[in-house]
Amino acid sequence: MKRVNLKGKSLLTLNDMTDAEVTHLLDLARTLKARKGLGVRGQSLRNKNIALIFEKSSTRTRCAFICAANDEGGHAEYLDVHDIHIGRKESIADSARVLGRFFDGIAFRGYKQTTVELLARYSGIPVWNALTDDWHPTQVLADLLTVQDSLGGLKGLKVVYVGDGRNNVANSLMMGCARAGMHFVNCTPEALSPAEDLCKIASSLASASGGSVSVITDPRTAVRGANVVYTDVWVSMGEEAKFAERLALLRPYQVNMDLMRATGNLESGKLIFLHCLPAFHDHKTDVTREIGPMEVTDDVFEAPFSKVFDEAENRLHTIKAVMVATLGCEEEGA
Ligand code: CP
Ligand code: NVA
C-alpha cells in the first residue's frame, strides 16, 4: 500500500485530503494522544514556529494549536489581526510572503475562505484552516476521533446533524462523514439547507466509501436510528444580526431528551451526543441568561452519552497530528 505523506500540504477544507490521508491523520492523532497520556513529551515540532492569525474569537482551537506545538517542542505565536497589518496596510498576499519566510506553518481563523486560500497560495508553507465562514475542517477530525473512541469505529454509523444546516461545521461534518463511509443526515429547515453543489460532492464521496448523505427537515424522522446526534450554535460568529430570525427558525430543532429518545437508541450504548462547543445549554452565559438553553438542553449536554469534552480534548490531538504530518515531522521525536 502507498505510504501516506502529507509533508508540505495545507488543510483548507476536508476536500484537500484523500480518504487515506484522513484515516492517517486520525491514526497519528491516536498515537500522539496515547503518548501524551503516558506523560511523554515529543520533539517532533522542535524548532518549528507556528503563526496563529485569528480574526474571530476562539478558546479550543487557539489553545489546541498552542499546547500541541508546546507538547512537541515547537512554538506558536498568536497574531490578532488587529495587531498586524494583514488586509489593511498590507495585502494578504504580501503578508503571506513575509510570514512564510519567518514561520514553518500558519493557522488562520476568520471570515472569508478566500483569505486562507490566499495565505496558502502565497506563503509557501502549510496553512491550516482554523475556521472560516464556510469550513471548520480541524473540528471534524476531532469529531471523527471522538466517534471512533466512543463507538469503536466509523463505517456504517448514522450521524445526524440537527440545526443550522449550512454553517461551517455542518459543511465540514458532511464531508468528513461522507469520506468515512458514514450515513450522514443534515436535519435543518429548508431555509438553512446546505448548498446543492456541496451535497453533490459529499454524496459522491459517500457512495464511493459505502456511506450516504441526505437532508431532512423533520427532526424526529431524521434522528431515528442515529448513533451520533450533533448540533452547533444557531448563530455563528459574524451572523449576530440574524439572531431573532434564527431563534424563530430553529426552536423546533432544539436537541432535548425527547429528541434523543426518538433515536430509539438511548438504551443501546450505541448513541452519543456531540457539539463542537461553545454551547448554549443553560442560563449561565450572557446570551442565554434571559432566554435559557438554545440548541441543546442541559440534561442532554450533561448526560453520560454526551462526549462533548472528549471531543474538545481531541481538538488538541488532531491538530497536533495535522501539524506533525504536514510539517513532515512524523519520523522525528517519536
Ligand atoms: N469548537 C471550536 O472551534 O471552539 P473555539 O471557537 O473555542 O475555538
Ligand atoms: N458555527 C460556529 C462554530 C464555532 C466553533 C461559528 O462559526 O461560530
GROMACS .gro file of C-alpha atoms and ligand atoms in nm:
model
  350
    1MET     CA    1   0.000   0.000   0.000
    2LYS     CA    2   0.125   0.352  -0.085
    3ARG     CA    3   0.263   0.527   0.223
    4VAL     CA    4   0.070   0.843   0.311
    5ASN     CA    5   0.294   1.150   0.300
    6LEU     CA    6   0.133   1.482   0.391
    7LYS     CA    7   0.453   1.687   0.406
    8GLY     CA    8   0.404   2.038   0.270
    9LYS     CA    9   0.026   2.006   0.236
   10SER     CA   10  -0.224   2.263   0.358
   11LEU     CA   11  -0.560   2.181   0.514
   12LEU     CA   12  -0.812   2.435   0.385
   13THR     CA   13  -1.115   2.204   0.365
   14LEU     CA   14  -1.152   1.829   0.412
   15ASN     CA   15  -1.171   1.811   0.032
   16ASP     CA   16  -0.796   1.878   0.026
   17MET     CA   17  -0.732   1.535   0.178
   18THR     CA   18  -0.794   1.188   0.040
   19ASP     CA   19  -0.982   0.929   0.249
   20ALA     CA   20  -0.647   0.759   0.320
   21GLU     CA   21  -0.496   1.087   0.438
   22VAL     CA   22  -0.787   1.150   0.676
   23THR     CA   23  -0.751   0.796   0.814
   24HIS     CA   24  -0.377   0.851   0.851
   25LEU     CA   25  -0.431   1.176   1.048
   26LEU     CA   26  -0.677   1.001   1.281
   27ASP     CA   27  -0.429   0.716   1.339
   28LEU     CA   28  -0.149   0.961   1.406
   29ALA     CA   29  -0.370   1.160   1.644
   30ARG     CA   30  -0.445   0.840   1.838
   31THR     CA   31  -0.072   0.764   1.867
   32LEU     CA   32   0.006   1.117   1.982
   33LYS     CA   33  -0.284   1.107   2.231
   34ALA     CA   34  -0.156   0.783   2.379
   35ARG     CA   35   0.194   0.927   2.403
   36LYS     CA   36   0.068   1.234   2.588
   37GLY     CA   37  -0.139   1.006   2.812
   38LEU     CA   38   0.185   0.835   2.917
   39GLY     CA   39   0.331   1.173   3.004
   40VAL     CA   40   0.588   1.155   2.725
   41ARG     CA   41   0.673   1.487   2.559
   42GLY     CA   42   0.782   1.452   2.199
   43GLN     CA   43   1.020   1.667   1.999
   44SER     CA   44   0.863   1.627   1.658
   45LEU     CA   45   0.791   2.001   1.622
   46ARG     CA   46   1.130   2.109   1.759
   47ASN     CA   47   1.248   2.437   1.602
   48LYS     CA   48   0.912   2.484   1.431
   49ASN     CA   49   0.750   2.827   1.450
   50ILE     CA   50   0.375   2.839   1.403
   51ALA     CA   51   0.177   3.159   1.332
   52LEU     CA   52  -0.182   3.177   1.455
   53ILE     CA   53  -0.365   3.450   1.264
   54PHE     CA   54  -0.709   3.498   1.420
   55GLU     CA   55  -0.988   3.737   1.312
   56LYS     CA   56  -1.257   3.562   1.521
   57SER     CA   57  -1.260   3.456   1.889
   58SER     CA   58  -1.153   3.109   1.993
   59THR     CA   59  -1.087   2.906   2.305
   60ARG     CA   60  -1.038   2.545   2.191
   61THR     CA   61  -0.876   2.593   1.854
   62ARG     CA   62  -0.633   2.862   1.966
   63CYS     CA   63  -0.532   2.665   2.276
   64ALA     CA   64  -0.508   2.339   2.083
   65PHE     CA   65  -0.253   2.489   1.843
   66ILE     CA   66  -0.054   2.645   2.127
   67CYS     CA   67  -0.049   2.335   2.351
   68ALA     CA   68   0.009   2.097   2.060
   69ALA     CA   69   0.312   2.298   1.949
   70ASN     CA   70   0.447   2.316   2.307
   71ASP     CA   71   0.392   1.944   2.366
   72GLU     CA   72   0.614   1.863   2.069
   73GLY     CA   73   0.888   2.119   2.130
   74GLY     CA   74   0.758   2.385   1.889
   75HIS     CA   75   0.642   2.743   1.939
   76ALA     CA   76   0.310   2.901   1.839
   77GLU     CA   77   0.271   3.279   1.820
   78TYR     CA   78  -0.079   3.430   1.842
   79LEU     CA   79  -0.133   3.716   1.597
   80ASP     CA   80  -0.459   3.903   1.642
   81VAL     CA   81  -0.539   4.058   1.304
   82HIS     CA   82  -0.585   4.393   1.474
   83ASP     CA   83  -0.222   4.390   1.587
   84ILE     CA   84  -0.070   4.312   1.248
   85HIS     CA   85  -0.109   4.483   0.911
   86ILE     CA   86  -0.269   4.198   0.717
   87GLY     CA   87  -0.553   4.304   0.490
   88ARG     CA   88  -0.535   4.669   0.594
   89LYS     CA   89  -0.192   4.829   0.543
   90GLU     CA   90  -0.065   4.523   0.360
   91SER     CA   91  -0.234   4.285   0.118
   92ILE     CA   92  -0.294   3.927   0.231
   93ALA     CA   93  -0.055   3.808  -0.041
   94ASP     CA   94   0.229   4.033   0.081
   95SER     CA   95   0.178   3.940   0.448
   96ALA     CA   96   0.171   3.573   0.347
   97ARG     CA   97   0.503   3.605   0.165
   98VAL     CA   98   0.662   3.771   0.469
   99LEU     CA   99   0.523   3.524   0.723
  100GLY     CA  100   0.626   3.234   0.501
  101ARG     CA  101   0.991   3.342   0.542
  102PHE     CA  102   0.962   3.355   0.923
  103PHE     CA  103   0.734   3.068   1.014
  104ASP     CA  104   0.701   2.698   0.930
  105GLY     CA  105   0.319   2.685   0.932
  106ILE     CA  106   0.020   2.919   0.961
  107ALA     CA  107  -0.319   2.858   1.121
  108PHE     CA  108  -0.587   3.104   1.014
  109ARG     CA  109  -0.929   3.166   1.170
  110GLY     CA  110  -1.155   3.427   1.019
  111TYR     CA  111  -1.436   3.517   0.786
  112LYS     CA  112  -1.356   3.456   0.422
  113GLN     CA  113  -1.240   3.123   0.285
  114THR     CA  114  -1.051   3.322   0.019
  115THR     CA  115  -0.822   3.463   0.291
  116VAL     CA  116  -0.700   3.120   0.399
  117GLU     CA  117  -0.664   3.023   0.032
  118LEU     CA  118  -0.451   3.332  -0.039
  119LEU     CA  119  -0.233   3.259   0.263
  120ALA     CA  120  -0.175   2.907   0.134
  121ARG     CA  121  -0.104   3.025  -0.219
  122TYR     CA  122   0.148   3.294  -0.128
  123SER     CA  123   0.319   3.182   0.194
  124GLY     CA  124   0.485   2.870   0.054
  125ILE     CA  125   0.432   2.685   0.384
  126PRO     CA  126   0.147   2.464   0.513
  127VAL     CA  127  -0.163   2.663   0.608
  128TRP     CA  128  -0.439   2.519   0.827
  129ASN     CA  129  -0.796   2.643   0.828
  130ALA     CA  130  -0.884   2.704   1.193
  131LEU     CA  131  -1.242   2.803   1.091
  132THR     CA  132  -1.386   3.027   0.824
  133ASP     CA  133  -1.746   3.118   0.741
  134ASP     CA  134  -1.760   2.811   0.517
  135TRP     CA  135  -1.549   2.536   0.674
  136HIS     CA  136  -1.410   2.402   1.003
  137PRO     CA  137  -1.200   2.100   0.897
  138THR     CA  138  -0.985   2.058   1.209
  139GLN     CA  139  -1.303   2.037   1.418
  140VAL     CA  140  -1.429   1.742   1.219
  141LEU     CA  141  -1.104   1.547   1.256
  142ALA     CA  142  -1.162   1.570   1.634
  143ASP     CA  143  -1.526   1.470   1.589
  144LEU     CA  144  -1.431   1.158   1.393
  145LEU     CA  145  -1.168   1.062   1.650
  146THR     CA  146  -1.429   1.101   1.925
  147VAL     CA  147  -1.676   0.876   1.742
  148GLN     CA  148  -1.403   0.614   1.695
  149ASP     CA  149  -1.304   0.634   2.062
  150SER     CA  150  -1.666   0.618   2.185
  151LEU     CA  151  -1.829   0.376   1.941
  152GLY     CA  152  -1.532   0.171   1.817
  153GLY     CA  153  -1.540   0.273   1.450
  154LEU     CA  154  -1.690   0.498   1.186
  155LYS     CA  155  -1.809   0.298   0.884
  156GLY     CA  156  -2.183   0.238   0.867
  157LEU     CA  157  -2.272   0.459   1.165
  158LYS     CA  158  -2.554   0.712   1.133
  159VAL     CA  159  -2.464   1.074   1.216
  160VAL     CA  160  -2.748   1.326   1.239
  161TYR     CA  161  -2.660   1.695   1.248
  162VAL     CA  162  -2.955   1.898   1.377
  163GLY     CA  163  -2.964   2.278   1.342
  164ASP     CA  164  -2.816   2.541   1.109
  165GLY     CA  165  -2.755   2.313   0.813
  166ARG     CA  166  -2.539   2.545   0.605
  167ASN     CA  167  -2.278   2.658   0.853
  168ASN     CA  168  -1.906   2.581   0.862
  169VAL     CA  169  -1.938   2.284   1.100
  170ALA     CA  170  -2.230   2.128   0.911
  171ASN     CA  171  -2.041   2.157   0.581
  172SER     CA  172  -1.722   2.001   0.715
  173LEU     CA  173  -1.905   1.730   0.907
  174MET     CA  174  -2.090   1.631   0.591
  175MET     CA  175  -1.759   1.592   0.401
  176GLY     CA  176  -1.588   1.408   0.687
  177CYS     CA  177  -1.871   1.160   0.740
  178ALA     CA  178  -1.905   1.104   0.365
  179ARG     CA  179  -1.535   1.020   0.336
  180ALA     CA  180  -1.553   0.787   0.637
  181GLY     CA  181  -1.837   0.574   0.495
  182MET     CA  182  -2.093   0.700   0.745
  183HIS     CA  183  -2.461   0.774   0.687
  184PHE     CA  184  -2.490   1.150   0.730
  185VAL     CA  185  -2.823   1.324   0.775
  186ASN     CA  186  -2.842   1.702   0.777
  187CYS     CA  187  -3.162   1.794   0.962
  188THR     CA  188  -3.244   2.159   0.906
  189PRO     CA  189  -3.527   2.386   0.795
  190GLU     CA  190  -3.544   2.439   0.421
  191ALA     CA  191  -3.423   2.798   0.455
  192LEU     CA  192  -3.095   2.673   0.602
  193SER     CA  193  -3.030   2.382   0.364
  194PRO     CA  194  -2.668   2.314   0.268
  195ALA     CA  195  -2.556   2.428  -0.079
  196GLU     CA  196  -2.658   2.183  -0.351
  197ASP     CA  197  -2.311   2.161  -0.505
  198LEU     CA  198  -2.163   2.062  -0.168
  199CYS     CA  199  -2.430   1.796  -0.119
  200LYS     CA  200  -2.346   1.656  -0.463
  201ILE     CA  201  -1.973   1.635  -0.382
  202ALA     CA  202  -2.048   1.477  -0.043
  203SER     CA  203  -2.292   1.227  -0.196
  204SER     CA  204  -2.037   1.110  -0.450
  205LEU     CA  205  -1.770   1.075  -0.178
  206ALA     CA  206  -2.020   0.882   0.034
  207SER     CA  207  -2.119   0.644  -0.241
  208ALA     CA  208  -1.752   0.564  -0.302
  209SER     CA  209  -1.699   0.483   0.066
  210GLY     CA  210  -2.025   0.295   0.134
  211GLY     CA  211  -2.196   0.582   0.315
  212SER     CA  212  -2.480   0.818   0.227
  213VAL     CA  213  -2.584   1.182   0.259
  214SER     CA  214  -2.937   1.316   0.300
  215VAL     CA  215  -3.113   1.636   0.401
  216ILE     CA  216  -3.433   1.603   0.607
  217THR     CA  217  -3.647   1.878   0.760
  218ASP     CA  218  -3.830   1.678   1.030
  219PRO     CA  219  -3.612   1.620   1.340
  220ARG     CA  220  -3.795   1.313   1.475
  221THR     CA  221  -3.778   1.137   1.139
  222ALA     CA  222  -3.414   1.238   1.091
  223VAL     CA  223  -3.281   1.105   1.423
  224ARG     CA  224  -3.442   0.759   1.404
  225GLY     CA  225  -3.162   0.502   1.439
  226ALA     CA  226  -2.894   0.768   1.497
  227ASN     CA  227  -2.562   0.675   1.656
  228VAL     CA  228  -2.445   1.033   1.678
  229VAL     CA  229  -2.665   1.338   1.731
  230TYR     CA  230  -2.465   1.656   1.667
  231THR     CA  231  -2.558   2.019   1.696
  232ASP     CA  232  -2.391   2.361   1.683
  233VAL     CA  233  -2.493   2.716   1.771
  234TRP     CA  234  -2.784   2.861   1.577
  235VAL     CA  235  -2.599   3.186   1.508
  236SER     CA  236  -2.237   3.157   1.402
  237MET     CA  237  -1.970   3.420   1.458
  238GLY     CA  238  -2.027   3.709   1.221
  239GLU     CA  239  -2.402   3.643   1.183
  240GLU     CA  240  -2.517   3.816   1.503
  241ALA     CA  241  -2.769   4.032   1.311
  242LYS     CA  242  -2.965   3.716   1.232
  243PHE     CA  243  -3.021   3.623   1.597
  244ALA     CA  244  -3.401   3.672   1.617
  245GLU     CA  245  -3.462   3.515   1.276
  246ARG     CA  246  -3.257   3.204   1.364
  247LEU     CA  247  -3.424   3.162   1.700
  248ALA     CA  248  -3.764   3.154   1.533
  249LEU     CA  249  -3.647   2.913   1.261
  250LEU     CA  250  -3.453   2.673   1.481
  251ARG     CA  251  -3.657   2.643   1.802
  252PRO     CA  252  -3.819   2.320   1.674
  253TYR     CA  253  -3.467   2.184   1.615
  254GLN     CA  254  -3.350   2.201   1.976
  255VAL     CA  255  -3.176   1.879   2.084
  256ASN     CA  256  -3.359   1.774   2.401
  257MET     CA  257  -3.423   1.440   2.575
  258ASP     CA  258  -3.739   1.389   2.375
  259LEU     CA  259  -3.541   1.405   2.052
  260MET     CA  260  -3.266   1.181   2.192
  261ARG     CA  261  -3.537   0.924   2.284
  262ALA     CA  262  -3.673   0.945   1.928
  263THR     CA  263  -3.346   0.789   1.806
  264GLY     CA  264  -3.465   0.459   1.956
  265ASN     CA  265  -3.102   0.408   2.061
  266LEU     CA  266  -3.096   0.572   2.404
  267GLU     CA  267  -3.057   0.246   2.594
  268SER     CA  268  -2.841   0.074   2.331
  269GLY     CA  269  -2.498   0.207   2.431
  270LYS     CA  270  -2.461   0.297   2.062
  271LEU     CA  271  -2.561   0.662   2.084
  272ILE     CA  272  -2.355   0.971   2.163
  273PHE     CA  273  -2.420   1.344   2.159
  274LEU     CA  274  -2.159   1.580   2.012
  275HIS     CA  275  -2.125   1.959   1.989
  276CYS     CA  276  -1.820   2.149   1.867
  277LEU     CA  277  -1.865   2.398   2.156
  278PRO     CA  278  -1.911   2.664   2.282
  279ALA     CA  279  -2.274   2.558   2.354
  280PHE     CA  280  -2.580   2.744   2.476
  281HIS     CA  281  -2.718   2.472   2.706
  282ASP     CA  282  -2.807   2.669   3.021
  283HIS     CA  283  -2.870   3.018   3.160
  284LYS     CA  284  -2.506   3.079   3.251
  285THR     CA  285  -2.388   3.285   2.952
  286ASP     CA  286  -2.452   3.648   2.861
  287VAL     CA  287  -2.650   3.532   2.559
  288THR     CA  288  -2.877   3.281   2.739
  289ARG     CA  289  -2.926   3.448   3.079
  290GLU     CA  290  -3.275   3.568   2.977
  291ILE     CA  291  -3.379   3.315   2.713
  292GLY     CA  292  -3.232   2.990   2.851
  293PRO     CA  293  -3.095   2.696   2.654
  294MET     CA  294  -3.092   2.722   2.277
  295GLU     CA  295  -2.960   2.442   2.053
  296VAL     CA  296  -2.930   2.180   2.331
  297THR     CA  297  -3.084   2.135   2.673
  298ASP     CA  298  -2.876   2.093   2.986
  299ASP     CA  299  -2.990   1.735   3.053
  300VAL     CA  300  -2.862   1.622   2.712
  301PHE     CA  301  -2.541   1.824   2.741
  302GLU     CA  302  -2.464   1.675   3.085
  303ALA     CA  303  -2.584   1.319   3.008
  304PRO     CA  304  -2.342   1.022   3.016
  305PHE     CA  305  -2.386   0.982   2.640
  306SER     CA  306  -2.264   1.337   2.585
  307LYS     CA  307  -1.899   1.323   2.474
  308VAL     CA  308  -1.851   1.696   2.421
  309PHE     CA  309  -1.548   1.732   2.649
  310ASP     CA  310  -1.373   1.426   2.500
  311GLU     CA  311  -1.443   1.591   2.166
  312ALA     CA  312  -1.294   1.921   2.288
  313GLU     CA  313  -0.981   1.739   2.414
  314ASN     CA  314  -0.947   1.565   2.079
  315ARG     CA  315  -0.904   1.906   1.914
  316LEU     CA  316  -0.556   1.904   2.070
  317HIS     CA  317  -0.455   1.559   1.949
  318THR     CA  318  -0.591   1.601   1.596
  319ILE     CA  319  -0.445   1.950   1.546
  320LYS     CA  320  -0.113   1.813   1.669
  321ALA     CA  321  -0.139   1.533   1.412
  322VAL     CA  322  -0.213   1.784   1.134
  323MET     CA  323   0.093   1.994   1.223
  324VAL     CA  324   0.326   1.696   1.269
  325ALA     CA  325   0.218   1.533   0.941
  326THR     CA  326   0.211   1.841   0.719
  327LEU     CA  327   0.537   1.978   0.855
  328GLY     CA  328   0.693   1.643   0.768
  329CYS     CA  329   0.796   1.558   1.125
  330GLU     CA  330   0.643   1.212   1.169
  331GLU     CA  331   0.976   1.035   1.196
  332GLU     CA  332   1.124   1.285   1.438
  333GLY     CA  333   1.096   1.273   1.814
  334ALA     CA  334   0.858   0.976   1.804
  335CP      N1  335  -1.500   2.436   1.851
  335CP      C1  336  -1.423   2.544   1.837
  335CP      O1  337  -1.371   2.576   1.732
  335CP      O2  338  -1.408   2.615   1.952
  335CP      P1  339  -1.339   2.757   1.966
  335CP      O3  340  -1.426   2.857   1.894
  335CP      O4  341  -1.333   2.781   2.114
  335CP      O5  342  -1.202   2.751   1.904
  336NVA     N1  343  -2.051   2.755   1.370
  336NVA     C1  344  -1.979   2.812   1.481
  336NVA     C2  345  -1.868   2.722   1.520
  336NVA     C3  346  -1.789   2.768   1.639
  336NVA     C4  347  -1.678   2.674   1.675
  336NVA     C5  348  -1.928   2.951   1.444
  336NVA     O1  349  -1.876   2.966   1.333
  336NVA     O2  350  -1.940   3.042   1.524
   0.00000   0.00000   0.00000
